[in-house]
Amino acid sequence: MNIAVASNQNFAKYLYVMLTSLLENNSDSGMVCNIYLLSADFNDEQIDSIKNLIEKYNQNFHFIRIEKSMFPKDLPFSEKITIETYFRLALPDLLPKELDRILYLDVDLIVNQPLQELYEMDFEGKYFIACHDMTAIAVQYVASSQLFAELREHPDFHYFNAGVLLFNLEKLREINSFQLVMAQASDKKDYLRFHDQDLLNYTFWKNIKYVDTKKFNLIARATFNMGYHYPWAKEHSVIIHYAGSKPWDHQCVRYDLEKFWWDYAKMTPYYIELLESIVLSEINTGYMDYLFRDLKRENDELRQIVDRCMCLLQQK
């Protein structure tokens, strides 16, 4: 089972947590995991840390040093969506030619169950296997995006989340997919909000096989808001994805699906450091105090408006 991940130094601890969840739930499946790490800036100590983790579970580690010069200098990226997000686009060119498929996983997710069912799925001639992006922000974005204006008219167009993506490497090599997507990147760079995810959706929308989102790419915050909680996800979801708000970010309101992430963080040598980081950040910034004071202010203003409306109604 071939797995690819991409990370920079700032996400090394979060990658360690994600890989711990993957290895805990897949090392006894009978399939050997070949894990490929793509990075431009990992140092020797960080590489060894990930290598030692993977080999502790008797799985195989491969490091691929990425040269950022592979990618156009004018590619858009941000603090939250870094240049590393584009690395997955080069997988068909970077990986050994004997590999016919690989499962790409974002760093900000937890593997809750074995991946074999997803990994062994029939592509049915498609280039990728993916899940719909069920977040409200993605739905609203696609509905108004100039990039997808024409595609919205097609009944078969659906927007997928690229954080869990099974690559059909054989077919992608046939069309020189990396060069194809880079050409689109240069042409469409001013219209990209979700960067490589937009490029993949725009380029390959006709060639995606969709699978159960709640099972294989459960977007944690959006799903929690729909009424799904930890016990349900524990039983039914293979992958829990923290797209958007992160469990390790103190500027987020907590919810029970974050427990998956902390369950595996507890197994890592970074647990105390991660806990201290989130607690000390809150102490130093007082973000939650500010948030609840702001909510109270809004609530008081709404109550005054309701009171005035009630007075007007009574006068009638």
Tab-separated table of N, CA and C in Angstrom, residues 168-229:
chain	number	residue	atom	x	y	z
A	168	ASN	N	-4.439	7.341	-9.851
A	168	ASN	CA	-4.221	6.307	-10.849
A	168	ASN	C	-2.962	6.697	-11.631
A	169	LEU	N	-1.820	6.302	-11.121
A	169	LEU	CA	-0.546	6.774	-11.656
A	169	LEU	C	-0.332	6.387	-13.111
A	170	GLU	N	-0.780	5.194	-13.478
A	170	GLU	CA	-0.584	4.744	-14.866
A	170	GLU	C	-1.256	5.690	-15.847
A	171	LYS	N	-2.515	6.021	-15.598
A	171	LYS	CA	-3.245	6.889	-16.528
A	171	LYS	C	-2.725	8.321	-16.480
A	172	LEU	N	-2.321	8.778	-15.297
A	172	LEU	CA	-1.825	10.148	-15.181
A	172	LEU	C	-0.500	10.325	-15.913
A	173	ARG	N	0.329	9.284	-15.911
A	173	ARG	CA	1.587	9.370	-16.660
A	173	ARG	C	1.329	9.418	-18.163
A	174	GLU	N	0.276	8.752	-18.604
A	174	GLU	CA	-0.036	8.718	-20.039
A	174	GLU	C	-0.324	10.111	-20.583
A	175	ILE	N	-0.874	10.984	-19.744
A	175	ILE	CA	-1.245	12.323	-20.222
A	175	ILE	C	-0.277	13.405	-19.726
A	176	ASN	N	0.861	13.016	-19.112
A	176	ASN	CA	1.812	13.986	-18.564
A	176	ASN	C	1.081	14.984	-17.660
A	177	SER	N	0.418	14.456	-16.642
A	177	SER	CA	-0.508	15.251	-15.839
A	177	SER	C	0.155	16.447	-15.153
A	178	PHE	N	1.413	16.305	-14.707
A	178	PHE	CA	2.057	17.415	-14.013
A	178	PHE	C	2.221	18.616	-14.950
A	179	GLN	N	2.685	18.363	-16.161
A	179	GLN	CA	2.842	19.448	-17.121
A	179	GLN	C	1.487	20.065	-17.474
A	180	LEU	N	0.476	19.211	-17.574
A	180	LEU	CA	-0.866	19.682	-17.897
A	180	LEU	C	-1.400	20.624	-16.811
A	181	VAL	N	-1.240	20.214	-15.558
A	181	VAL	CA	-1.754	21.030	-14.460
A	181	VAL	C	-0.938	22.302	-14.290
A	182	MET	N	0.366	22.241	-14.491
A	182	MET	CA	1.186	23.445	-14.385
A	182	MET	C	0.820	24.472	-15.456
A	183	ALA	N	0.450	23.994	-16.623
A	183	ALA	CA	-0.007	24.911	-17.670
A	183	ALA	C	-1.300	25.595	-17.245
A	184	GLN	N	-2.192	24.838	-16.635
A	184	GLN	CA	-3.433	25.426	-16.116
A	184	GLN	C	-3.131	26.416	-14.998
A	185	ALA	N	-2.131	26.107	-14.172
A	185	ALA	CA	-1.782	26.980	-13.055
A	185	ALA	C	-1.354	28.353	-13.547
A	186	SER	N	-0.540	28.382	-14.587
A	186	SER	CA	-0.079	29.662	-15.131
A	186	SER	C	-1.234	30.464	-15.714
A	187	ASP	N	-2.175	29.759	-16.308
A	187	ASP	CA	-3.289	30.423	-16.972
A	187	ASP	C	-4.367	30.889	-15.991
A	188	LYS	N	-4.575	30.114	-14.920
A	188	LYS	CA	-5.706	30.369	-14.014
A	188	LYS	C	-5.295	30.892	-12.643
A	189	LYS	N	-4.037	31.247	-12.444
A	189	LYS	CA	-3.527	31.560	-11.105
A	189	LYS	C	-4.299	32.668	-10.398
A	190	ASP	N	-4.865	33.602	-11.151
A	190	ASP	CA	-5.582	34.720	-10.529
A	190	ASP	C	-6.961	34.326	-10.014
A	191	TYR	N	-7.416	33.122	-10.333
A	191	TYR	CA	-8.757	32.693	-9.940
A	191	TYR	C	-8.747	31.601	-8.880
A	192	LEU	N	-7.565	31.236	-8.388
A	192	LEU	CA	-7.458	30.105	-7.473
A	192	LEU	C	-7.626	30.559	-6.026
A	193	ARG	N	-8.585	29.963	-5.335
A	193	ARG	CA	-8.728	30.217	-3.900
A	193	ARG	C	-8.175	29.053	-3.092
A	194	PHE	N	-8.501	27.829	-3.526
A	194	PHE	CA	-8.010	26.637	-2.840
A	194	PHE	C	-6.899	25.960	-3.644
A	195	HIS	N	-6.208	26.780	-4.402
A	195	HIS	CA	-4.931	26.463	-5.019
A	195	HIS	C	-4.919	25.145	-5.789
A	196	ASP	N	-4.102	24.173	-5.377
A	196	ASP	CA	-3.988	22.946	-6.176
A	196	ASP	C	-5.303	22.187	-6.226
A	197	GLN	N	-6.113	22.297	-5.184
A	197	GLN	CA	-7.422	21.631	-5.188
A	197	GLN	C	-8.293	22.190	-6.312
A	198	ASP	N	-8.255	23.501	-6.494
A	198	ASP	CA	-8.981	24.116	-7.607
A	198	ASP	C	-8.449	23.618	-8.948
A	199	LEU	N	-7.128	23.552	-9.066
A	199	LEU	CA	-6.526	23.095	-10.321
A	199	LEU	C	-6.940	21.671	-10.653
A	200	LEU	N	-6.917	20.800	-9.649
A	200	LEU	CA	-7.301	19.406	-9.864
A	200	LEU	C	-8.773	19.297	-10.256
A	201	ASN	N	-9.623	20.056	-9.582
A	201	ASN	CA	-11.051	20.030	-9.914
A	201	ASN	C	-11.308	20.556	-11.319
A	202	TYR	N	-10.656	21.652	-11.657
A	202	TYR	CA	-10.868	22.261	-12.967
A	202	TYR	C	-10.383	21.348	-14.090
A	203	THR	N	-9.249	20.706	-13.879
A	203	THR	CA	-8.614	19.915	-14.943
A	203	THR	C	-9.232	18.534	-15.102
A	204	PHE	N	-9.611	17.897	-13.974
A	204	PHE	CA	-9.978	16.480	-14.028
A	204	PHE	C	-11.423	16.191	-13.646
A	205	TRP	N	-12.295	17.190	-13.653
A	205	TRP	CA	-13.644	16.990	-13.134
A	205	TRP	C	-14.397	15.862	-13.838
A	206	LYS	N	-14.062	15.575	-15.079
A	206	LYS	CA	-14.735	14.494	-15.813
A	206	LYS	C	-14.167	13.119	-15.461
A	207	ASN	N	-13.074	13.084	-14.739
A	207	ASN	CA	-12.352	11.821	-14.533
A	207	ASN	C	-12.155	11.498	-13.062
A	208	ILE	N	-13.198	11.725	-12.277
A	208	ILE	CA	-13.159	11.453	-10.845
A	208	ILE	C	-14.205	10.391	-10.496
A	209	LYS	N	-13.765	9.377	-9.757
A	209	LYS	CA	-14.701	8.429	-9.174
A	209	LYS	C	-14.951	8.861	-7.736
A	210	TYR	N	-16.212	9.103	-7.400
A	210	TYR	CA	-16.555	9.587	-6.065
A	210	TYR	C	-16.942	8.431	-5.148
A	211	VAL	N	-16.481	8.532	-3.900
A	211	VAL	CA	-16.811	7.527	-2.888
A	211	VAL	C	-17.406	8.236	-1.671
A	212	ASP	N	-17.886	7.446	-0.722
A	212	ASP	CA	-18.626	7.944	0.437
A	212	ASP	C	-17.800	8.938	1.259
A	213	THR	N	-18.253	10.181	1.298
A	213	THR	CA	-17.513	11.235	1.993
A	213	THR	C	-17.458	10.996	3.499
A	214	LYS	N	-18.575	10.634	4.097
A	214	LYS	CA	-18.602	10.465	5.553
A	214	LYS	C	-17.752	9.276	6.002
A	215	LYS	N	-17.486	8.363	5.090
A	215	LYS	CA	-16.670	7.207	5.430
A	215	LYS	C	-15.184	7.464	5.181
A	216	PHE	N	-14.862	8.077	4.044
A	216	PHE	CA	-13.460	8.149	3.637
A	216	PHE	C	-12.829	9.546	3.712
A	217	ASN	N	-13.621	10.567	3.960
A	217	ASN	CA	-13.053	11.914	4.118
A	217	ASN	C	-14.037	12.763	4.909
A	218	LEU	N	-14.243	12.367	6.163
A	218	LEU	CA	-15.197	13.041	7.031
A	218	LEU	C	-14.632	14.400	7.429
A	219	ILE	N	-15.190	15.476	6.898
A	219	ILE	CA	-14.735	16.821	7.249
A	219	ILE	C	-15.283	17.147	8.639
A	220	ALA	N	-14.402	17.172	9.619
A	220	ALA	CA	-14.814	17.099	11.018
A	220	ALA	C	-15.761	18.214	11.438
A	221	ARG	N	-15.367	19.459	11.237
A	221	ARG	CA	-16.180	20.568	11.748
A	221	ARG	C	-17.542	20.606	11.057
A	222	ALA	N	-17.548	20.470	9.748
A	222	ALA	CA	-18.810	20.515	9.004
A	222	ALA	C	-19.729	19.379	9.430
A	223	THR	N	-19.156	18.201	9.643
A	223	THR	CA	-19.954	17.040	10.025
A	223	THR	C	-20.508	17.190	11.439
A	224	PHE	N	-19.693	17.721	12.335
A	224	PHE	CA	-20.155	17.972	13.702
A	224	PHE	C	-21.340	18.928	13.687
A	225	ASN	N	-21.267	19.969	12.862
A	225	ASN	CA	-22.367	20.929	12.766
A	225	ASN	C	-23.629	20.305	12.196
A	226	MET	N	-23.484	19.178	11.491
A	226	MET	CA	-24.635	18.454	10.946
A	226	MET	C	-25.206	17.459	11.948
A	227	GLY	N	-24.569	17.335	13.115
A	227	GLY	CA	-25.109	16.474	14.167
A	227	GLY	C	-24.412	15.141	14.349
A	228	TYR	N	-23.264	14.955	13.696
A	228	TYR	CA	-22.518	13.709	13.846
A	228	TYR	C	-21.441	13.895	14.911
A	229	HIS	N	-21.304	12.910	15.809
A	229	HIS	CA	-20.405	13.063	16.938
A	229	HIS	C	-19.411	11.895	17.017
